[in-house]
XYZ file of C-alpha atoms in Angstrom:
646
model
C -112.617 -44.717 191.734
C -113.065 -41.619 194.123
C -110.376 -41.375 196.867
C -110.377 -39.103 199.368
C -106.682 -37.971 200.010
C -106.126 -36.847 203.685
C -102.947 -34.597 203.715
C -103.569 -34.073 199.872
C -101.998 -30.908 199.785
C -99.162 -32.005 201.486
C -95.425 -33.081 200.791
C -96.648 -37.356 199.646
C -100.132 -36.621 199.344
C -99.661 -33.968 196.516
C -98.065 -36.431 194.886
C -100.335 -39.443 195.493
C -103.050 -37.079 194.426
C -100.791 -36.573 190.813
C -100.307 -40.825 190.446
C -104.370 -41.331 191.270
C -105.023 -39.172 188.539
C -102.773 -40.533 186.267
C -103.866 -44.113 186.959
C -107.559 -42.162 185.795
C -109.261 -42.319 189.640
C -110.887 -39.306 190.760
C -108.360 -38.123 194.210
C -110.154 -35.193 196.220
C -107.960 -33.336 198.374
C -108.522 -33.092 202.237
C -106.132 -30.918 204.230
C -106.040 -27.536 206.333
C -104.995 -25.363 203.378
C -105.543 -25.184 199.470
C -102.964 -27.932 197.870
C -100.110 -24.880 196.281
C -99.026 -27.931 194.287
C -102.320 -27.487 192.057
C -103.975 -25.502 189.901
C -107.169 -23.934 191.673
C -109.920 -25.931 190.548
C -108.233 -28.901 188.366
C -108.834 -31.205 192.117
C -111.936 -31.097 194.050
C -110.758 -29.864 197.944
C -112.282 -29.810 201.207
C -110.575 -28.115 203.956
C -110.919 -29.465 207.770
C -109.041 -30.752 210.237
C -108.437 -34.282 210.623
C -109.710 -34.932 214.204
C -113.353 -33.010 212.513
C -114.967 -36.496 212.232
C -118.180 -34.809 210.679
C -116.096 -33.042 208.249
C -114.646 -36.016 207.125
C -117.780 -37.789 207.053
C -119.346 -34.786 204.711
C -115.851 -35.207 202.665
C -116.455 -38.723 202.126
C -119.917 -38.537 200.522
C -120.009 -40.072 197.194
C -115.661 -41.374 197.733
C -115.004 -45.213 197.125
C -112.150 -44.846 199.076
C -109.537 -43.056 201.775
C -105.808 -42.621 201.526
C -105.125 -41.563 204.804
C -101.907 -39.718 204.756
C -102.109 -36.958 207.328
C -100.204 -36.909 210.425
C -97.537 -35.059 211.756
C -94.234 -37.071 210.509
C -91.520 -34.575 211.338
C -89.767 -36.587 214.266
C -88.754 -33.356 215.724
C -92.245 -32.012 215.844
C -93.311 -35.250 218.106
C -90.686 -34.698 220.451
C -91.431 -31.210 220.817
C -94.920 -31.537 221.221
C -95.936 -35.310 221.853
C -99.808 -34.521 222.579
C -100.292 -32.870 219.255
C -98.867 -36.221 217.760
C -100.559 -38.321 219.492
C -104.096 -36.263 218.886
C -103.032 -35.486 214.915
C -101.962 -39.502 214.100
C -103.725 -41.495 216.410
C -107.092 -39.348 217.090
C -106.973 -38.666 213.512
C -106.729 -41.886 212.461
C -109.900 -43.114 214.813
C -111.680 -39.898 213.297
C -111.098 -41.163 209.466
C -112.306 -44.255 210.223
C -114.958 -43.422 211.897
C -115.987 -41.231 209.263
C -115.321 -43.599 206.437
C -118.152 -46.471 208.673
C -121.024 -43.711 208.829
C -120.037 -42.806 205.081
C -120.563 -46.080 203.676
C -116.777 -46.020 202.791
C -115.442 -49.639 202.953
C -111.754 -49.279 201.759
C -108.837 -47.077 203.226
C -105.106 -47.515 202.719
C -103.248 -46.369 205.692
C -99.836 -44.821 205.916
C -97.350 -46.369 208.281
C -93.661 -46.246 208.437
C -90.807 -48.405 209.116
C -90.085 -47.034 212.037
C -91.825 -49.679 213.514
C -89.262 -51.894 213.339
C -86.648 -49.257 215.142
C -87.061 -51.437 218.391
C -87.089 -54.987 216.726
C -84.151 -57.273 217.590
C -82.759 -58.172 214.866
C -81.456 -55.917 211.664
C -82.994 -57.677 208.913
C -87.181 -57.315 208.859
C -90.529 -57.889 207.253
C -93.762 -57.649 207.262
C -94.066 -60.248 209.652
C -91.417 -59.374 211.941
C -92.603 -59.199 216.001
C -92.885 -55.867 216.711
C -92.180 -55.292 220.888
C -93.704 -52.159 222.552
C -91.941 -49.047 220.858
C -90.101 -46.983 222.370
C -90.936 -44.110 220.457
C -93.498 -41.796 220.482
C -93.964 -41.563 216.684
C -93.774 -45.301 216.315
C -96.721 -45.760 219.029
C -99.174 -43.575 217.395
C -98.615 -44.930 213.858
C -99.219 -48.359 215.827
C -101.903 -47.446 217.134
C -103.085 -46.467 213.432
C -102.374 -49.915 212.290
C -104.219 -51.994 215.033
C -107.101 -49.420 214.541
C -107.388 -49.963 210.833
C -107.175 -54.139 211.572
C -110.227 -52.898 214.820
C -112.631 -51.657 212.266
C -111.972 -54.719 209.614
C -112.926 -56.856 211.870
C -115.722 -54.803 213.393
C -117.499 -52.848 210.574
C -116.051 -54.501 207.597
C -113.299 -51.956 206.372
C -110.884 -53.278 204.344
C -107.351 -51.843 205.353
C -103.976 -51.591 202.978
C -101.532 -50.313 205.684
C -98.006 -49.233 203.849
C -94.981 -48.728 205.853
C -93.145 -45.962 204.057
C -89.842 -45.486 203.738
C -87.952 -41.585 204.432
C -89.456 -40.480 201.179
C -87.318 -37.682 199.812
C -87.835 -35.480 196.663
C -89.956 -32.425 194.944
C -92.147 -30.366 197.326
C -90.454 -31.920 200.486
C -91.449 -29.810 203.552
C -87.594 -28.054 204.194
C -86.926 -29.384 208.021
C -86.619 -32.946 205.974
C -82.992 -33.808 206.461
C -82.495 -33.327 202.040
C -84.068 -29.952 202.199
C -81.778 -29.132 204.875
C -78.850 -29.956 203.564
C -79.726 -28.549 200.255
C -80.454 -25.653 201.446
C -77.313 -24.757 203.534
C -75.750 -25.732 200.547
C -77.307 -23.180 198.401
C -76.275 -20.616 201.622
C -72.806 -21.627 201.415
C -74.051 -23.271 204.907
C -72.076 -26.405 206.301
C -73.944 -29.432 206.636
C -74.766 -30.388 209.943
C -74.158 -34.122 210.459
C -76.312 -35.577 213.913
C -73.856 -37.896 215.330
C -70.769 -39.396 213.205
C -73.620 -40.015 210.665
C -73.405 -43.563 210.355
C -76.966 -44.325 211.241
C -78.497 -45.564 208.319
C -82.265 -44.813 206.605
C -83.743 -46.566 203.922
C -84.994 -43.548 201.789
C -87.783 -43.675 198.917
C -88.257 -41.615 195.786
C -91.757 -39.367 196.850
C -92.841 -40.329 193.071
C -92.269 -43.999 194.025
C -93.545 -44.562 197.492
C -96.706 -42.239 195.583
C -97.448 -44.815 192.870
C -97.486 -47.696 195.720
C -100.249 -45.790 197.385
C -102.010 -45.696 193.957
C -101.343 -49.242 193.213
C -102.500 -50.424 196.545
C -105.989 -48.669 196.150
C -106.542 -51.908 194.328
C -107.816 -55.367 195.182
C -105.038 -57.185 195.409
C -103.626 -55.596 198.426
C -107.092 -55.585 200.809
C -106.087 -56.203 204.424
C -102.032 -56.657 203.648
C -99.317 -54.847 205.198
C -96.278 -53.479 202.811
C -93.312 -52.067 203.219
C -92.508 -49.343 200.466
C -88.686 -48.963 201.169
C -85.776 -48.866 198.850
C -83.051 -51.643 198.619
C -80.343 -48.840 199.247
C -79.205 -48.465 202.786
C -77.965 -44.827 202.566
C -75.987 -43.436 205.571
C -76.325 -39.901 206.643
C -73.042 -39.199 206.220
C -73.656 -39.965 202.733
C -76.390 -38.381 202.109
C -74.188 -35.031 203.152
C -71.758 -35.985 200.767
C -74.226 -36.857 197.440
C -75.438 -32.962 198.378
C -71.914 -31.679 198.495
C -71.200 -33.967 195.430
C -74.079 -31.969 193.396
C -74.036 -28.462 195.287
C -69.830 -28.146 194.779
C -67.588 -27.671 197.454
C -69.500 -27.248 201.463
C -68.299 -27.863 204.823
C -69.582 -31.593 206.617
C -69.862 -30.776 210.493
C -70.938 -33.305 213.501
C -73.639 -32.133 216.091
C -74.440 -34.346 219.337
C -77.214 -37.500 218.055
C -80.643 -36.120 218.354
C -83.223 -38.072 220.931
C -85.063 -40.782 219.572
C -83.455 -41.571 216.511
C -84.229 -44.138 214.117
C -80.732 -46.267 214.072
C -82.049 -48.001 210.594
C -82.852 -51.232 210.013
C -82.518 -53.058 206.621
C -86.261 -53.108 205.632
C -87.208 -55.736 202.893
C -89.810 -54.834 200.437
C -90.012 -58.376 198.590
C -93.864 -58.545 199.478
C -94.737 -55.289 197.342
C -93.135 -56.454 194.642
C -94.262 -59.825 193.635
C -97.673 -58.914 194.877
C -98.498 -55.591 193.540
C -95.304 -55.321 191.106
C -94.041 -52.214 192.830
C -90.469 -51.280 193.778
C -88.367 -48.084 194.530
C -86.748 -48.009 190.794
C -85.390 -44.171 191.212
C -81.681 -44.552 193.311
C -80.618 -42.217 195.672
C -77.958 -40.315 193.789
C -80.767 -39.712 191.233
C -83.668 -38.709 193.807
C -81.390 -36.566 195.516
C -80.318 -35.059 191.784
C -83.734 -34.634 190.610
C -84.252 -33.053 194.261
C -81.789 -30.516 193.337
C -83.070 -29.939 190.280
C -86.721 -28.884 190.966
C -85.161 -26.898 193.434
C -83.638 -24.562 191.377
C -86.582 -24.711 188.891
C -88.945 -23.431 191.389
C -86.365 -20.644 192.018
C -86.376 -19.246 188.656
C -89.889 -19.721 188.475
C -89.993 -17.569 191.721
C -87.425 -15.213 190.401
C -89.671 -15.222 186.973
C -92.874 -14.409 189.039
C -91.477 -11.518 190.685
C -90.258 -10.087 187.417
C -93.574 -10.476 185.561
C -95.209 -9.092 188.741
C -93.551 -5.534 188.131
C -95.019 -3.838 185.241
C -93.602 -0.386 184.106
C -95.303 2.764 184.253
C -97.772 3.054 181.233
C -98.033 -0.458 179.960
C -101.024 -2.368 180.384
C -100.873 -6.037 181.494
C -102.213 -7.792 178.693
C -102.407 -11.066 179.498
C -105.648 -11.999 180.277
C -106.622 -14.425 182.827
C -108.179 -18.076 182.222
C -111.861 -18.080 183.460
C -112.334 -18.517 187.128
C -115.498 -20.623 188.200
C -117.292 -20.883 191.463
C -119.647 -23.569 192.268
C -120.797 -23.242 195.871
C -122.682 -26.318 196.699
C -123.845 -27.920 199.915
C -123.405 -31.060 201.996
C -127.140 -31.813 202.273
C -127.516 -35.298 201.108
C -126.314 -35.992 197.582
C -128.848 -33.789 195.697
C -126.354 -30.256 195.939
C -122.791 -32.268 195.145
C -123.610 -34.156 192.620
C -125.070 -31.495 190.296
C -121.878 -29.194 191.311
C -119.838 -32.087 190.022
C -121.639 -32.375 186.775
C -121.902 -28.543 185.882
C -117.899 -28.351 186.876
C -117.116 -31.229 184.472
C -119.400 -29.299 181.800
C -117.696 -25.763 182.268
C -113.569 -28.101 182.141
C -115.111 -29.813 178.708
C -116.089 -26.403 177.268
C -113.188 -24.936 178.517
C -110.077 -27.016 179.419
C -108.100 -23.887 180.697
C -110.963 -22.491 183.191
C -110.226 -23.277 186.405
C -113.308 -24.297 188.535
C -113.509 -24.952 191.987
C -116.090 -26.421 193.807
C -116.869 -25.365 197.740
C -119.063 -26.288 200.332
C -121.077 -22.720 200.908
C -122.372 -23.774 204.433
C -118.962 -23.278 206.166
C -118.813 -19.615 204.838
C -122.196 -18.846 206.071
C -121.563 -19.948 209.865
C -121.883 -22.259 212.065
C -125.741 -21.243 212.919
C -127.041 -21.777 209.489
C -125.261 -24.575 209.155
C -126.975 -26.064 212.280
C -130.299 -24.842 211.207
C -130.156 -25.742 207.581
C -128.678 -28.947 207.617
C -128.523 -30.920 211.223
C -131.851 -29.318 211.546
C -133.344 -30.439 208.444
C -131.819 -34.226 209.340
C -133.703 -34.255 212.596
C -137.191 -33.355 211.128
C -136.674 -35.608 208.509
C -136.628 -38.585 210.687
C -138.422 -37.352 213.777
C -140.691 -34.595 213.108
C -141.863 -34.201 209.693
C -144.988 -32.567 209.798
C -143.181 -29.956 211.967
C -140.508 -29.283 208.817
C -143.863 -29.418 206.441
C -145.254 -26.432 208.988
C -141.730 -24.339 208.264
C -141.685 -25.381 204.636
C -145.142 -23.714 204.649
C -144.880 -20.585 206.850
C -141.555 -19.620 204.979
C -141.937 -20.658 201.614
C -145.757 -20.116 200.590
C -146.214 -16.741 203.159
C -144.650 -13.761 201.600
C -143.874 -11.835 204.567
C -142.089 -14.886 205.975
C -140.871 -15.477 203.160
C -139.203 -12.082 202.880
C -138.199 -12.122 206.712
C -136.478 -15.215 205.805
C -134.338 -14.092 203.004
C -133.289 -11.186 204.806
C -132.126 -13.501 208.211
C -130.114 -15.566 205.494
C -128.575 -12.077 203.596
C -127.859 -11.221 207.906
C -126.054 -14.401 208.567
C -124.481 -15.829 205.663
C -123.485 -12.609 203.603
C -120.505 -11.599 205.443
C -118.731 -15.604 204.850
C -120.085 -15.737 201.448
C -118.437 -12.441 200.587
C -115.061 -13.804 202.439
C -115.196 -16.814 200.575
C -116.025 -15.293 196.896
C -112.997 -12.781 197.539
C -110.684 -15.267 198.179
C -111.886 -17.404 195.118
C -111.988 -13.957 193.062
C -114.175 -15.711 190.748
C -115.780 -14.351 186.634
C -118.562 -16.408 187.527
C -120.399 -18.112 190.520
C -122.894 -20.793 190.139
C -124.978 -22.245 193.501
C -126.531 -25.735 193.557
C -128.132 -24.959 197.028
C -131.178 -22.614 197.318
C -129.416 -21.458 200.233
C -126.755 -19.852 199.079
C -128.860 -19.019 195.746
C -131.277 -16.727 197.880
C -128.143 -14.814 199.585
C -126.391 -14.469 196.379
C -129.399 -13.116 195.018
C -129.613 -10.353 197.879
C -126.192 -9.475 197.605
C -126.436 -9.058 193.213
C -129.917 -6.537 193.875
C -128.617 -4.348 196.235
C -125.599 -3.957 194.411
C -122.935 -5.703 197.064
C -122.043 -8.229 194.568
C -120.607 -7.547 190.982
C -119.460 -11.254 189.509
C -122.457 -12.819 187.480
C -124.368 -15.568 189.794
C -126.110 -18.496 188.058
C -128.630 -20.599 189.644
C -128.464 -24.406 188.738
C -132.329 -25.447 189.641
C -132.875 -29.558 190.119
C -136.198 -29.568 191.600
C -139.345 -29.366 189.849
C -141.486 -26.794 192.149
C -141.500 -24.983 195.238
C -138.562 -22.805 193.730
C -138.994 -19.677 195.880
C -135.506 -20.289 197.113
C -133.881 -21.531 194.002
C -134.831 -18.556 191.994
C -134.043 -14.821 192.953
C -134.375 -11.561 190.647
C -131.148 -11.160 191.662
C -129.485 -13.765 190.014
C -128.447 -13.289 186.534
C -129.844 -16.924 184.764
C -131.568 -20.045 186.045
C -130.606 -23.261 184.354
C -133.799 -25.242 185.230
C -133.330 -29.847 184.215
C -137.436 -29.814 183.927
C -138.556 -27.317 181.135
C -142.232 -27.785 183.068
C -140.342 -25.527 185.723
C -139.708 -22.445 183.108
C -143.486 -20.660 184.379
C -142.681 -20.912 187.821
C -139.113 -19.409 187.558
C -139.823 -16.705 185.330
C -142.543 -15.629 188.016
C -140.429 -15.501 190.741
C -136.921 -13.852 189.116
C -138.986 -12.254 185.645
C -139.382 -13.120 181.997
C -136.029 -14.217 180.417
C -133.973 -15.155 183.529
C -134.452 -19.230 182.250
C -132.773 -21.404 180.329
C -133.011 -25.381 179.921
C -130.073 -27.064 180.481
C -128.367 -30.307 179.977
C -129.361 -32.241 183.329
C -126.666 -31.930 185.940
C -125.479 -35.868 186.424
C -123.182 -38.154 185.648
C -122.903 -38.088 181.428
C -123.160 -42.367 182.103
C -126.843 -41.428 182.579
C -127.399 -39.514 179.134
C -125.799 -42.946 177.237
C -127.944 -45.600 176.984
C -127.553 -48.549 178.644
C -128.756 -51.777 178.149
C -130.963 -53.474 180.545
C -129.395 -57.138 180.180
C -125.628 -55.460 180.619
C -127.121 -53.540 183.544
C -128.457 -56.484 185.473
C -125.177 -58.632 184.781
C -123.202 -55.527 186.433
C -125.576 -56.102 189.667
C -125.702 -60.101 189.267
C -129.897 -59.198 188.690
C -131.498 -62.288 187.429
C -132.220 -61.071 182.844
C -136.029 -62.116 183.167
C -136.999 -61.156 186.524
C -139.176 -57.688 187.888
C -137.166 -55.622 189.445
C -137.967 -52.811 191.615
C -136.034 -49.850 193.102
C -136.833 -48.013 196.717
C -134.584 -45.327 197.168
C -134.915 -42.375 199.906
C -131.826 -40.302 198.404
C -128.256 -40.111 200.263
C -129.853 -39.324 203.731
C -132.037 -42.158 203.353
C -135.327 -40.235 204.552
C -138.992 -41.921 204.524
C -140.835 -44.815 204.808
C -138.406 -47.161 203.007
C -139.219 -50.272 205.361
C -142.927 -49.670 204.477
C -142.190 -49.500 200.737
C -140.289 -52.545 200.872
C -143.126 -54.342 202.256
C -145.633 -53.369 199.945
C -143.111 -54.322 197.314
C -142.180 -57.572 198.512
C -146.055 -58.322 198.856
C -147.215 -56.694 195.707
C -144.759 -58.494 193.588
C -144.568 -61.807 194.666
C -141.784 -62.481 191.947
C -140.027 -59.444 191.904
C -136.665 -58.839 193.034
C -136.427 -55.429 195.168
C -133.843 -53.347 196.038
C -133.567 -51.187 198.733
C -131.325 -48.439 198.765
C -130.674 -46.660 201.842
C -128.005 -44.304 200.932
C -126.161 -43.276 204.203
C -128.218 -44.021 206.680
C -126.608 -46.924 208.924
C -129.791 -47.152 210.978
C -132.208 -47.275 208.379
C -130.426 -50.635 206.785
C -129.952 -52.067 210.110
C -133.365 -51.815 210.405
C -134.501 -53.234 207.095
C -132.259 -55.929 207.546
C -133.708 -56.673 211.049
C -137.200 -56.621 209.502
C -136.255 -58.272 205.942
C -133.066 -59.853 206.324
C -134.445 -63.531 205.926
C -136.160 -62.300 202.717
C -133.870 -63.891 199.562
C -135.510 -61.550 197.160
C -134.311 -58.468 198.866
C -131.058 -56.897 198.387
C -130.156 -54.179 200.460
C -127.735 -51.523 199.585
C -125.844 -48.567 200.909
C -124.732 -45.035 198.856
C -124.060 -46.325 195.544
C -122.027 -44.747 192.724
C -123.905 -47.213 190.714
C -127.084 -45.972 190.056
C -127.211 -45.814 186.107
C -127.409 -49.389 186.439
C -129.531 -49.812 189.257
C -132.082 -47.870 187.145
C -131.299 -48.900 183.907
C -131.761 -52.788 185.400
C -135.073 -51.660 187.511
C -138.739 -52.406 185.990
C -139.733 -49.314 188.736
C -138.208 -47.051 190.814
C -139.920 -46.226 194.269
C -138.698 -42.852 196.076
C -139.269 -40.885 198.793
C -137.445 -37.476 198.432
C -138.045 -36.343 195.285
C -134.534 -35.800 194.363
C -131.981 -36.377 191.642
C -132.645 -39.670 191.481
C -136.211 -38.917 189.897
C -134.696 -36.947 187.330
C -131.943 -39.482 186.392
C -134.901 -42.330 186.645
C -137.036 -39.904 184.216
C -133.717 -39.926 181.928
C -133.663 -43.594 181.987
C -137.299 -44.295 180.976
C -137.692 -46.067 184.438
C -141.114 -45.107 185.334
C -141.486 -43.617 189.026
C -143.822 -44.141 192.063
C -143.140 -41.282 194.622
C -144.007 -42.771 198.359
C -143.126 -42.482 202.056
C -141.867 -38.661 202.476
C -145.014 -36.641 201.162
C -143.554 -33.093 202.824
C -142.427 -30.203 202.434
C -140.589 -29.243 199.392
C -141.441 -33.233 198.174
C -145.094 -32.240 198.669
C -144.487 -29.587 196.341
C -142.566 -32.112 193.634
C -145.088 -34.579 194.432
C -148.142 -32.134 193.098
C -145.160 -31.213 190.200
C -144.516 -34.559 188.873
C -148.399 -36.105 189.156
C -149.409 -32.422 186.970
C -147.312 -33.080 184.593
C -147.726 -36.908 184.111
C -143.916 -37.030 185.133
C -144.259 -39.730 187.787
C -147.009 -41.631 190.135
C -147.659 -40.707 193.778
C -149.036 -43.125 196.545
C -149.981 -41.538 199.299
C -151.072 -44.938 201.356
């Protein structure tokens, strides 16, 4: 499964990130800054804030699910500035979810806390203990998180998992938590400041713990539940004080006035996480807290280590060499850029386990105008004006001069973040999935502005003006028929045929009866496919009409990727129809086309190739512009696939 991790690179959601992949799901890291916590390149990251609903919506492309861990937590930070709270945990939350409906994205686990129970009556609580209006600020906007997640179940079908965390405690905790602290007076001979006469309790939580619940509750079994994830031990913080002076040796205990809006503890039960999911807090506090102190000190003589390394005397060469650094700048434009990225990224990690490859989205880096023109430009034509993006397509892909003035407006705009972006990669080797990016790379290698090696990974079958640049050092093309055109464009030996960039499940057979059990197909029925890629673009409805009436027998289904409207609308038009199955994005397309008698498409995409890979023969319909006019001539020269053009 692919999660999105909001806060990924953060104190829990490092560590979440760490149990996902050891539980063998694919975590991808959303956060302002670069996770320190990983090696560059070993997690997929996107950077954006989480009130950037389209961000998040780009991020979640092609993710089964959301962990939604960001927020500002630090109790001292929401009294200080209560607005940023509110906007960071309750805004945020609105924005993931909002995000996750227009994605497709039908499962998020939320994290909560159990400081919603500070203002509950009684001490002993559960899961389904009242909770009164808090009193808090914290507690209201992780609330409000809560009833929002329950909001879009019932509305939009998003199944929630909302976790009330204990105070989790342990490696990489940010150092205003109250065990950093302490520690690290400790370390400076400090005292410990004690808020209060300490005796207000907390039920504290391992971070590896309360991370493997998150992992474990990405599951089934805990759709639309609430859990708390809180240890057994009721640890004061006087205690806590003296398990650090315990470990640290002999530091002063001092009490400071109680701090507004403390949490005066509560004793949490946690019964429902473990006989439903099986998960407790097994790591006690004297351990955590040892283990705490532990890492500590390891990350200071790794520190100390770095620094020592880091000075090399006079005359001696560093010899060390480096592990290979890859750059794959893709683009968020439909599925047909990310999905090759992903594939040549796990090809360069098989060939090389030590490289470290990293995979960005190149629009950001080239500007906010680009990005408007290339992308929410390009959506608008597709759906409203087509014949005026087939006019562009023309005029600046089939006119030299416009063609030139064209590359040179990209080298203008997009140079300057490309550059920024490359140097703080500081990449051996760059390869671009997005023509975009390919044709300012390109510029930047000729004139000399550029010296890492640029490859160009081609997908399309013609119109490659953009895709290929003399410039660029190679061009791995997935359709040899596209060698000729290539080598005119960038020169003779600038090609080579590649394995095609997609999912290995496609390049494995698979059997149709397996494949149609997967899907719950009928064995002996037709089957046919309509897919308009992850945008959903074309005349799908009109496809799905001629299918339905075509093939009286056949069972059809219609994919519409991430288009919201478009399946509204085919289900307004079809829904009645028992034959027809419609379908959002799908990570499940090796089956869809390995179960499909035929697959109808608009966009000339990805898809075609991976169809072409299956032996699932293709009828191109409903989008006949543009850079698909171009495949379409392609793919009916070469015998590659069938076009209908009415």
């Amino acid at each position: 499964m692919r999660v999105l991790v909001t806060g990924g690179s953060g104190f829990i959601g490092s560590h979440v990130v760490d149990k996902l992949r050891a539980r063998g799901h694919e975590p991808v890291i959303y956060d302002l800054r670069p996770s320190p916590w990983h090696e560059p390149g070993t997690v997929e990251e996107r950077l954006g804030s989480i009130t950037d609903r389209e961000a998040l919506e780009r991020a979640l492309h092609s993710c089964d699910a959301v962990a939604h861990l960001a927020a500002v937590a630090d109790v001292n930070d929401v009294h200080a500035s209560p607005e940023d709270a509110e906007r960071v945990n309750a805004r945020g939350t609105v924005a993931v979810l909002e995000a996750a409906r227009r994605a497709g994205v039908k499962r998020i686990v939320y994290a909560s806390t159990i400081w919603v129970y500070s203002d509950c009556e009684g001490e002993a609580v559960d899961e389904e203990t009242l909770l009164p209006a808090p009193s808090h600020l914290y507690t209201s906007t992780k609330l409000a998180g809560e009833l929002y997640c329950k909001a879009y179940q019932e509305l939009y079908g998003i199944d929630y998992t909302i976790l009330r965390f204990g105070i989790p405690y342990g490696p990489r905790a940010r150092e205003a938590a109250v065990i950093p602290a302490f520690v690290n007076k400790a370390l400076g001979g400090e005292p410990l400041m004690v808020a209060g006469d300490g005796s207000q309790s907390r039920r504290f939580v391992y971070v590896e713990d309360l991370a493997d619940g998150v992992a474990v509750a990405v599951g089934d079994l805990a759709r639309n539940r609430v859990y708390n994830l809180a240890s057994d031990e009721n640890v004061s913080i006087k205690q806590i004080a003296e398990t650090v002076k315990d470990l640290m040796g002999d530091v002063q205990i001092v009490h400071t006035p109680a701090r507004p809006g403390d949490f005066g503890g509560k004793i949490v039960c946690s019964k429902r996480a473990e006989s439903e999911l099986g998960w407790t807090a097994s790591t006690p506090f004297a351990e955590g807290v040892r283990k705490y102190v532990d890492w500590r000190r390891e990350q200071a003589a790794i520190e100390a280590e770095r620094v020592a390394e880091a000075v090399i005397p006079a005359g001696e060469p560093d010899a060390e060499s480096r592990p290979r650094h890859v750059l794959i700048i893709s683009a968020d434009i439909g599925e047909g850029h990310d999905l090759p990225a992903r594939a040549v990224a796990r090809e360069f990690t098989d060939e090389d386990p030590d490289a470290q490859v990293s995979i960005v989205n190149g629009l950001p880096a080239m500007g906010g105008l680009l990005t408007r023109v290339l992308r929410e430009n390009s959506a608008f034509m597709f759906q409203w004006i087509p014949w005026w993006f087939d006019f562009q397509y023309r005029l600046f892909m089939q006119v030299a001069p416009t063609r030139w003035l064209s590359r040179q407006m990209l080298r203008l705009f997009g140079s300057r973040g490309l550059k920024r972006l490359i140097k703080a990669h500081d990449p051996d080797l760059i390869v671009s999935t997005y023509p975009g990016v390919t044709a300012i790379l390109g510029e930047l290698r000729r004139r000399g502005k550029l010296d890492v090696p640029c490859y160009s990974s081609i997908t399309d079958l013609a119109g490659l003006h953009f895709w290929a640049h003399p410039g660029i050092d190679l061009h791995f093309i997935t359709h040899p028929e596209s060698a000729e055109e290539v080598e005119k464009i960038a020169g003779p030996g600038s090609v080579r045929w590649a394995k095609p960039p997609t999912a290995s499940s496609f390049l494995a057979y698979r059997d149709r009866a397996d494949a149609r059990r997967a899907l719950n197909l009928p064995a002996d029925a037709q089957v046919i496919a309509i897919s308009g890629g992850g945008w959903g673009v074309g005349d799908l409805a009109g496809a799905t009409r001629a299918a339905l009436e075509q093939a009286p027998d056949a069972i059809v289904l219609c994919l519409c990727g991430r288009n919201d409207k478009l399946r509204a609308k085919v289900a307004k038009r079809f829904g009645e129809e028992r034959r027809l199955r419609i379908m959002g994005f799908t990570d499940r397309m090796g089956d869809v086309l390995a179960a499909s008698d035929a697959l109808i498409h608009s966009s000339a995409g990805l898809t075609v190739l991976e169809a072409i890979i299956r032996g699932c023969p293709v009828i191109s319909y409903g989008f006949g512009y543009g850079h698909v006019r171009m495949s379409n001539a392609a793919l009916e020269r070469f015998g590659l696939a069938t076009v209908a053009r009415t």
